mmCIF file of N, CA and C in Angstrom:
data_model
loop_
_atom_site.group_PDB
_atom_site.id
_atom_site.type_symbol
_atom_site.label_atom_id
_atom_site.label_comp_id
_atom_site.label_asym_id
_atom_site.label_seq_id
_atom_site.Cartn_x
_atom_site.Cartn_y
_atom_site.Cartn_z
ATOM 1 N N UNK K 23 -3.606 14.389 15.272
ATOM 2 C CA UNK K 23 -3.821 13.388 14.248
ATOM 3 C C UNK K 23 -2.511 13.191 13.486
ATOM 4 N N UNK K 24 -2.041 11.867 13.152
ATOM 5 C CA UNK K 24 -0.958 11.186 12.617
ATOM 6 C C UNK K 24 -1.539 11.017 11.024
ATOM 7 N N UNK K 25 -0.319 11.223 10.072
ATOM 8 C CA UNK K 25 -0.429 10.141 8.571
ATOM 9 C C UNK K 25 -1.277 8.942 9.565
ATOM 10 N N UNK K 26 -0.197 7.687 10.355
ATOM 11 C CA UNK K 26 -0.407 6.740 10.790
ATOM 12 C C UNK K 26 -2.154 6.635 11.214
ATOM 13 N N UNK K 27 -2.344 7.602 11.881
ATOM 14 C CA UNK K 27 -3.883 7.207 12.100
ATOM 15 C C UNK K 27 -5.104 7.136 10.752
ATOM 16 N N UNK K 28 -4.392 8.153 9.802
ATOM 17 C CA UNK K 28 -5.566 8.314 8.801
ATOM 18 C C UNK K 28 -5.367 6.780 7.750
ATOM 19 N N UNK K 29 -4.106 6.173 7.927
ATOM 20 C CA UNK K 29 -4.512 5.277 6.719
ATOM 21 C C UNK K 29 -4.158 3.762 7.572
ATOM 22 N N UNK K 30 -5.358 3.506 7.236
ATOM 23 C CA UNK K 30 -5.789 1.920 7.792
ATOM 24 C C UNK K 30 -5.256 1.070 6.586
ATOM 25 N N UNK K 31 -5.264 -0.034 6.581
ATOM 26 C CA UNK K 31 -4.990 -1.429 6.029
ATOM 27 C C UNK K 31 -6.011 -1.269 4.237
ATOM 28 N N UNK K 32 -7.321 -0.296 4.641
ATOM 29 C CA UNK K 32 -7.939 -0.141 3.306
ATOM 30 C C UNK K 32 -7.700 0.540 2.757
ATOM 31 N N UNK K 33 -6.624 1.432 3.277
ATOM 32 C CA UNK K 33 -6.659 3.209 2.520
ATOM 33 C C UNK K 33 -5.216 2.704 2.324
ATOM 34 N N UNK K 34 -4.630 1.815 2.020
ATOM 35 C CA UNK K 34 -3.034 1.312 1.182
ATOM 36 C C UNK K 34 -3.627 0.431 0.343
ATOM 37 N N UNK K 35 -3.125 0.831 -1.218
ATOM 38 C CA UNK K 35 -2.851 0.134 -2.458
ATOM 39 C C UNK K 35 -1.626 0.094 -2.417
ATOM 40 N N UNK K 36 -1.035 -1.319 -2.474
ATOM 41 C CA UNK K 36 0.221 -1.459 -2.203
ATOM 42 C C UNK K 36 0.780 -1.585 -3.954
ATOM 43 N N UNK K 37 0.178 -1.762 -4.921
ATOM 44 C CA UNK K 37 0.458 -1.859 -6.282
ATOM 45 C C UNK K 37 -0.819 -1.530 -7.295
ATOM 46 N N UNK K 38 -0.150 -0.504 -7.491
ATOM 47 C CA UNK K 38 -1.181 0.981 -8.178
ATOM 48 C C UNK K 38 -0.971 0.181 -9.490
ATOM 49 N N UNK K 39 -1.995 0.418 -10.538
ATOM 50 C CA UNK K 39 -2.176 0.355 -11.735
ATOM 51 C C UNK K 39 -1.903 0.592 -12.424
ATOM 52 N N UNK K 40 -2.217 2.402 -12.130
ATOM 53 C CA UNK K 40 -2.065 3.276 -13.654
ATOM 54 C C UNK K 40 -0.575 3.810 -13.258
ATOM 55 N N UNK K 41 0.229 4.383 -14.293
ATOM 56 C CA UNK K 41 1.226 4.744 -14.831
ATOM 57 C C UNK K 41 1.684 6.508 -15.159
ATOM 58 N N UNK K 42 0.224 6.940 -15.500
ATOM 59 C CA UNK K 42 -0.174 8.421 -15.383
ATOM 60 C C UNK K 42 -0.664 9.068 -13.867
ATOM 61 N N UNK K 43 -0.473 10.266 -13.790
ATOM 62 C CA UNK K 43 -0.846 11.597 -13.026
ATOM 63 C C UNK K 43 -2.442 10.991 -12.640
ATOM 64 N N UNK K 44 -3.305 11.785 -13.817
ATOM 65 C CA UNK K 44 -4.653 11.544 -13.490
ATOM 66 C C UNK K 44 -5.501 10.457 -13.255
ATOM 67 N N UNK K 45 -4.780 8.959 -13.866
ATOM 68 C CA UNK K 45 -5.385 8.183 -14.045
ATOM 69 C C UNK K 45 -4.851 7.873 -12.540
ATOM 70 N N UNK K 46 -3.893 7.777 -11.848
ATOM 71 C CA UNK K 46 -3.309 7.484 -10.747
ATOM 72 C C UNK K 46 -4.221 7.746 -9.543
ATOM 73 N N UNK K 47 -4.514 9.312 -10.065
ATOM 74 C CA UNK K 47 -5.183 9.976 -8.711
ATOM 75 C C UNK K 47 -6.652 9.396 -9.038
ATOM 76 N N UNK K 48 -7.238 9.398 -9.879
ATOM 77 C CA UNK K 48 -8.590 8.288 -9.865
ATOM 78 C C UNK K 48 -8.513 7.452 -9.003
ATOM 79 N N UNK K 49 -7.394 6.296 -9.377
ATOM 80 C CA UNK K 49 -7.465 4.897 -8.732
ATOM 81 C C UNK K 49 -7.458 5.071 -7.478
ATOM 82 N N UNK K 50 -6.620 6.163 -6.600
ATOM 83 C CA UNK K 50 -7.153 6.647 -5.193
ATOM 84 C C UNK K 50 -8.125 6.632 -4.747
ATOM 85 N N UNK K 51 -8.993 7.532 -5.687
ATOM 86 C CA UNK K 51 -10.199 8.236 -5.247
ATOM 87 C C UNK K 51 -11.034 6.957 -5.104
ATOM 88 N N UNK K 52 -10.836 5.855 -5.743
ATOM 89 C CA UNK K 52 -11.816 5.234 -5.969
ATOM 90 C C UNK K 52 -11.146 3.767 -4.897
ATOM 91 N N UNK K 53 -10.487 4.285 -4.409
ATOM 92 C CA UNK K 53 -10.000 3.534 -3.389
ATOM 93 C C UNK K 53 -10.579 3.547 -1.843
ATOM 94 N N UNK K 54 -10.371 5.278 -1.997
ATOM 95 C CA UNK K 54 -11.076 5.700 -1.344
ATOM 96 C C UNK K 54 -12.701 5.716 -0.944
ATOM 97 N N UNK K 55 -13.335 5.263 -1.756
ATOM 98 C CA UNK K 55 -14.794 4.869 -1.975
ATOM 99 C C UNK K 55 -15.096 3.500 -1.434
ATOM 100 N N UNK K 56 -14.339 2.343 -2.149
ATOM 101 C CA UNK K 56 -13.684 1.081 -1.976
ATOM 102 C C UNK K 56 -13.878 1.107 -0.873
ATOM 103 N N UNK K 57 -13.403 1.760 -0.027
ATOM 104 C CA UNK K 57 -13.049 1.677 1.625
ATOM 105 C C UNK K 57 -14.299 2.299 2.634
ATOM 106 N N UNK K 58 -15.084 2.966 2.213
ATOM 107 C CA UNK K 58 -15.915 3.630 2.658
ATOM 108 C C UNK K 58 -15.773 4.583 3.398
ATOM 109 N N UNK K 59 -14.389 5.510 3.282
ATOM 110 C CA UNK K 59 -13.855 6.302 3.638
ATOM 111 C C UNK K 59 -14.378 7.705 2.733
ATOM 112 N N UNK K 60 -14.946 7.837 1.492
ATOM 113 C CA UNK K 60 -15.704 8.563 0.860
ATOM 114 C C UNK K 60 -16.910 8.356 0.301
ATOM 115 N N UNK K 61 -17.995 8.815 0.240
ATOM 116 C CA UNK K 61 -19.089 8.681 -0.229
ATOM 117 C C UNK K 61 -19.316 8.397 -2.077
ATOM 118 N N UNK K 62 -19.534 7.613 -2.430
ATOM 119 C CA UNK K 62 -19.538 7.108 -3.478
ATOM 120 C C UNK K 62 -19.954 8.680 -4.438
ATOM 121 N N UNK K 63 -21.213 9.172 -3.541
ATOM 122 C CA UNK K 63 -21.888 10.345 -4.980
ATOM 123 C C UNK K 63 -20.659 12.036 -4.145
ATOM 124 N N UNK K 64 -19.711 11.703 -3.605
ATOM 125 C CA UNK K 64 -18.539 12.408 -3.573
ATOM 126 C C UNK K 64 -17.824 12.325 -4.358
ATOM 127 N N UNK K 65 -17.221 11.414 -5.300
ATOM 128 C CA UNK K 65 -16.505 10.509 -5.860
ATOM 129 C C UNK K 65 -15.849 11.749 -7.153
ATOM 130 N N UNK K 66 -16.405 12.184 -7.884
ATOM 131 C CA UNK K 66 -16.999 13.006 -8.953
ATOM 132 C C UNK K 66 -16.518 14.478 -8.650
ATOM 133 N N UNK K 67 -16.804 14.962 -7.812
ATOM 134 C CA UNK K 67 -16.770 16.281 -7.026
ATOM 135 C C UNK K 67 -15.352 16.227 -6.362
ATOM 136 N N UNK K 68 -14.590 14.766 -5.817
ATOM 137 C CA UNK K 68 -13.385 14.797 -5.371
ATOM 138 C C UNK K 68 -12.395 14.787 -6.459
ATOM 139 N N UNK K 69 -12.625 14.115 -7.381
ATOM 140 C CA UNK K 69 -11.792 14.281 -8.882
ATOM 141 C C UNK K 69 -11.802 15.492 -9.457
ATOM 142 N N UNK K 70 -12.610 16.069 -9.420
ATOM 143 C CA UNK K 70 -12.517 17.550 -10.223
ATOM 144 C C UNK K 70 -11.767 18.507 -8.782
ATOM 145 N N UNK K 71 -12.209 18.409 -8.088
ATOM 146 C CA UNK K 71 -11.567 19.233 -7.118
ATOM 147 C C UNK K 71 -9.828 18.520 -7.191
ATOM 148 N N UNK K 72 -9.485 17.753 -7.309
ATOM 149 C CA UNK K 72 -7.866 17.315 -7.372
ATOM 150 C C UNK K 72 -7.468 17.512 -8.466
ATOM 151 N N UNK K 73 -8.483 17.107 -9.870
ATOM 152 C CA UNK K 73 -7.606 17.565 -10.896
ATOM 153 C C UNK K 73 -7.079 18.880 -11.190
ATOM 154 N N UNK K 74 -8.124 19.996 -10.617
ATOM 155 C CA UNK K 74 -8.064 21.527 -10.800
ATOM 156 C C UNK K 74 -6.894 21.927 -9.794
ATOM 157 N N UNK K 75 -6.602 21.340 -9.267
ATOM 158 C CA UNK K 75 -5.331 21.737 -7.843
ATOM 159 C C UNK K 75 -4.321 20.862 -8.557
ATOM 160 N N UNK K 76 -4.229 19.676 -9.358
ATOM 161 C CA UNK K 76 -2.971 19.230 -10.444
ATOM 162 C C UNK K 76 -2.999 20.072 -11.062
ATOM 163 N N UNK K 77 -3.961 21.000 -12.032
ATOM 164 C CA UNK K 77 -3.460 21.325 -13.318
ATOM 165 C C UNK K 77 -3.099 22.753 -12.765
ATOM 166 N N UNK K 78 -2.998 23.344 -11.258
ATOM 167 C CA UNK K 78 -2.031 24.852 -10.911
ATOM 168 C C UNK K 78 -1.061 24.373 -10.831
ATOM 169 N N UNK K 79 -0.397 23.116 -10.493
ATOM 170 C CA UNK K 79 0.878 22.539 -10.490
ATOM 171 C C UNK K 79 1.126 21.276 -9.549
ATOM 172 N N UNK K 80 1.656 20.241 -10.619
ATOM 173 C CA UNK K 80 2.027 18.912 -10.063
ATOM 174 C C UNK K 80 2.260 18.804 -8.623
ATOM 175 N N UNK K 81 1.384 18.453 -7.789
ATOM 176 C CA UNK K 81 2.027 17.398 -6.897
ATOM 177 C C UNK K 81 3.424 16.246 -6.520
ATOM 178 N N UNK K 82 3.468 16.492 -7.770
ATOM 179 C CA UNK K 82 5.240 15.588 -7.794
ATOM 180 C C UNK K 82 5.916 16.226 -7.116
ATOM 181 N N UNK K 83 6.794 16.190 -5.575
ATOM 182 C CA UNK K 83 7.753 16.658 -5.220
ATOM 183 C C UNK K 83 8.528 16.765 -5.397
ATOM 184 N N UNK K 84 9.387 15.390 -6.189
ATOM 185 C CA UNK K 84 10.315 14.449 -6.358
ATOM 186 C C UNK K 84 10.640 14.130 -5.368
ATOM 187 N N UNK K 85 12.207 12.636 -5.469
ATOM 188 C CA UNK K 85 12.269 12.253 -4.807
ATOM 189 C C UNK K 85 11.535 11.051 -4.657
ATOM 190 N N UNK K 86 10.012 10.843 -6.048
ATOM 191 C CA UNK K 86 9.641 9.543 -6.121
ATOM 192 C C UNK K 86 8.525 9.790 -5.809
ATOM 193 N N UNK K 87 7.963 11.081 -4.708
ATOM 194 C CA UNK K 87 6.593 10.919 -3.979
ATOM 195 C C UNK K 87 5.948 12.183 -4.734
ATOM 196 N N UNK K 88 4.838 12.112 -4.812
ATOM 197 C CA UNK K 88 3.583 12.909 -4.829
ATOM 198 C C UNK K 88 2.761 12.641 -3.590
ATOM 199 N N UNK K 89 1.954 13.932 -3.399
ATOM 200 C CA UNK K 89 1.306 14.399 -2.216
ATOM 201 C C UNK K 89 -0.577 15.082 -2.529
ATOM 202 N N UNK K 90 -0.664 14.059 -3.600
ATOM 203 C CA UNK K 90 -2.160 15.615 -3.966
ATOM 204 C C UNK K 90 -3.345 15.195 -3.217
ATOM 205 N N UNK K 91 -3.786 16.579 -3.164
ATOM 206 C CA UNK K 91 -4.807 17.155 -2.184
ATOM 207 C C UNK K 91 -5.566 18.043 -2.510
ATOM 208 N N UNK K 92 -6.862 18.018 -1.843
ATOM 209 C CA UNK K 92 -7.614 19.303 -2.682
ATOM 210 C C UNK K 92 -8.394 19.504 -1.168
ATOM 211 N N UNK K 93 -9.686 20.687 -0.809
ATOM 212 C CA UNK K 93 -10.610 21.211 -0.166
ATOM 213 C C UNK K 93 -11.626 20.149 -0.632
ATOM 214 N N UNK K 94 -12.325 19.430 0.430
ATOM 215 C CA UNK K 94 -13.782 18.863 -0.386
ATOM 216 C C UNK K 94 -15.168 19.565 0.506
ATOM 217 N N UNK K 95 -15.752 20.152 -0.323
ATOM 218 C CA UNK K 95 -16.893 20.864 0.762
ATOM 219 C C UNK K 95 -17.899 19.549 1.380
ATOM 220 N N UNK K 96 -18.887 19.877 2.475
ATOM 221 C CA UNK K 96 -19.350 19.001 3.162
ATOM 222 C C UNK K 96 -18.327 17.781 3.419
ATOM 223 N N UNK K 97 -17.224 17.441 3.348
ATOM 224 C CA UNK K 97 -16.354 16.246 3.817
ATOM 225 C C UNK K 97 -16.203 16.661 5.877
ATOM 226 N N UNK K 98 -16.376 15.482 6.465
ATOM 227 C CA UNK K 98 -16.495 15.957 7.627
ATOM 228 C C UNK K 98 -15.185 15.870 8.158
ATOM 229 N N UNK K 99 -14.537 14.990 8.101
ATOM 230 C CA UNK K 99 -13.202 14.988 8.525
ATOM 231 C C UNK K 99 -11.796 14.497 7.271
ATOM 232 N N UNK K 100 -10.497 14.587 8.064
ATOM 233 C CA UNK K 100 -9.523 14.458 6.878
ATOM 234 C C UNK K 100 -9.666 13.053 6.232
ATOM 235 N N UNK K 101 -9.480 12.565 4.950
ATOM 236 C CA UNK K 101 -9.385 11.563 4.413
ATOM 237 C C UNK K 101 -7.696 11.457 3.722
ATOM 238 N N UNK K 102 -7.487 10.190 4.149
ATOM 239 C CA UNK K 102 -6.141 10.038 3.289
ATOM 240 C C UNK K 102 -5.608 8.531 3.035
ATOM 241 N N UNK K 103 -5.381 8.349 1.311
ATOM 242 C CA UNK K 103 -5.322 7.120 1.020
ATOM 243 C C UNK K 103 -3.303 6.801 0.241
ATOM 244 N N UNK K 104 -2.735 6.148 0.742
ATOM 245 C CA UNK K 104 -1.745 5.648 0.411
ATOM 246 C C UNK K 104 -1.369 4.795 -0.808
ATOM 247 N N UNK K 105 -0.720 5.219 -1.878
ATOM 248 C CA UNK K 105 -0.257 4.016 -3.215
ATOM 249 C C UNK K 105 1.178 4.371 -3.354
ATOM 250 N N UNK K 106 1.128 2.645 -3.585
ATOM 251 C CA UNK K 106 2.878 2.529 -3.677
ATOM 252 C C UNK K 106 2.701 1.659 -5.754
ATOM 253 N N UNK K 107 4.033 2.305 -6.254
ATOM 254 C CA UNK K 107 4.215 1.813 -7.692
ATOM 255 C C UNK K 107 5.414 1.178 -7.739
ATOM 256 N N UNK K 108 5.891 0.464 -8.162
ATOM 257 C CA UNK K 108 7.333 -0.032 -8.309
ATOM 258 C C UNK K 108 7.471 0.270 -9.941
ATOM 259 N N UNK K 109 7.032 -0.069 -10.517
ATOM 260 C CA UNK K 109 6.963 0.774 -11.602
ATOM 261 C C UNK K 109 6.956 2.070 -12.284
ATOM 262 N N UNK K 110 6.544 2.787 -11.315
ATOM 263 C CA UNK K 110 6.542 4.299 -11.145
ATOM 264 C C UNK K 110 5.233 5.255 -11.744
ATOM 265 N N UNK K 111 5.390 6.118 -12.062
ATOM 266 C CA UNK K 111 4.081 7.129 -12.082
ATOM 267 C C UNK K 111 4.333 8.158 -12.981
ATOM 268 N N UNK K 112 4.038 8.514 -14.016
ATOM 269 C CA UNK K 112 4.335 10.095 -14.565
ATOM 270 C C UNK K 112 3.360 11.000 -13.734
ATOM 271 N N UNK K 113 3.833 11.638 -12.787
ATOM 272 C CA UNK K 113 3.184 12.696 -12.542
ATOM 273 C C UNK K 113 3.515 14.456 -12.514
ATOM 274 N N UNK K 114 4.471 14.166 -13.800
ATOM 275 C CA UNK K 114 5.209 15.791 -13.921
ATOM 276 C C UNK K 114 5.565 16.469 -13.230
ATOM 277 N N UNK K 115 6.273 15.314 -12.138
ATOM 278 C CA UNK K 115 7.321 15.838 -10.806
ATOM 279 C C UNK K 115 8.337 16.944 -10.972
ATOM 280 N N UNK K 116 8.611 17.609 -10.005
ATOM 281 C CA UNK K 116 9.779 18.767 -10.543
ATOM 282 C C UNK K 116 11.102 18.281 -10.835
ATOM 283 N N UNK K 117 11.543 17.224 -10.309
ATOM 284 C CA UNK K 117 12.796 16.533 -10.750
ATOM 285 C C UNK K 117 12.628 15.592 -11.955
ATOM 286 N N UNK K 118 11.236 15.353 -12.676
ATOM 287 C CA UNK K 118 11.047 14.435 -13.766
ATOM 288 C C UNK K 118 11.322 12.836 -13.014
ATOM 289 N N UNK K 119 11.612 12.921 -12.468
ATOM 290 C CA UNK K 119 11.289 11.268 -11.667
ATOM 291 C C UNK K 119 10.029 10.616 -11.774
ATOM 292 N N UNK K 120 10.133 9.306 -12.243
ATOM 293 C CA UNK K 120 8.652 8.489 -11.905
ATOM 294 C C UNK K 120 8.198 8.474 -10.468
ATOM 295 N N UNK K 121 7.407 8.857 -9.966
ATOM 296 C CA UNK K 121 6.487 8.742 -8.625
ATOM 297 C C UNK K 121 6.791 6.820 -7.794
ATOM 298 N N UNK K 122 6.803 6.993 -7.001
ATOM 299 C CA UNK K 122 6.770 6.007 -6.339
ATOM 300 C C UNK K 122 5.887 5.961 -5.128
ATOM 301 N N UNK K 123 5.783 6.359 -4.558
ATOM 302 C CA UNK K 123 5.180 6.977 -3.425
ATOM 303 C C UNK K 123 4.175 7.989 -3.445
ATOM 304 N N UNK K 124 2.311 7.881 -3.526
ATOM 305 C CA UNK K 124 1.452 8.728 -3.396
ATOM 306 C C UNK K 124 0.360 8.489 -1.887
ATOM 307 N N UNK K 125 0.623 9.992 -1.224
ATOM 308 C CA UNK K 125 0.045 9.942 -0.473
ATOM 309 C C UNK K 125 -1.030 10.966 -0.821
ATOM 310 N N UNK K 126 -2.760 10.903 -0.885
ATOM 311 C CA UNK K 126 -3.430 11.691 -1.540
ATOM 312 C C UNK K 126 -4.184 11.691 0.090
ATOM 313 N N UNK K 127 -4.872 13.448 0.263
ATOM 314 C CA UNK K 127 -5.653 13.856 1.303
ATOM 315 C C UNK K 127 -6.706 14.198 0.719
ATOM 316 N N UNK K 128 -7.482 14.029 1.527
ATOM 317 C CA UNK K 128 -8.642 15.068 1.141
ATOM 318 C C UNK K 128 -9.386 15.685 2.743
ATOM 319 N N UNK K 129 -9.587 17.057 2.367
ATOM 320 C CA UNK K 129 -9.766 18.333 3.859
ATOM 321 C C UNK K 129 -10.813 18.748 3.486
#
């Protein structure tokens, strides 16, 4: 299995919204729903499971990209949704860079 195979044409937000970490990784999640790539009453259970894996430490790599990911129990296979910001992202990257690039999984 490829990045390339997991994200289709629905699983890219090509111009993300939010500006913040958490609010960022929402708009995923709910992208992810959007697409029918997650179960709507998952939705809830995938946010807390990502925020608790942000708050051991940022996903910001630097370099512009974040990568967050969490374990989702009962999820049957990998999920993964793509956002691009031109504006950028606070996501308390290790280089302090605005995010540009989020690729979020869920296993």
């Amino acid at each position: 299995m490829t990045l390339a195979d997991l994200l289709t044409p629905a699983r890219v937000i090509d111009e993300m919204q939010s500006d913040e970490q958490f609010p960022a990784i929402a708009e995923l999640v709910a992208g992810l729903v959007a697409s029918g790539s997650l179960a709507s009453t998952q939705e809830a259970t995938a946010l807390a499971a990502l925020t608790a894996r942000e708050e051991q430490r940022s996903t910001g790599i630097g370099g512009g990209v974040a990568i967050p990911h969490s374990f989702l129990p009962g999820l049957e296979s990998v999920v993964a949704i793509f956002g691009r910001s031109s504006k950028g992202i606070d996501f308390s990257a290790a280089d302090r860079a605005p995010v540009h690039f989020v690729v979020l999984f869920l296993v």
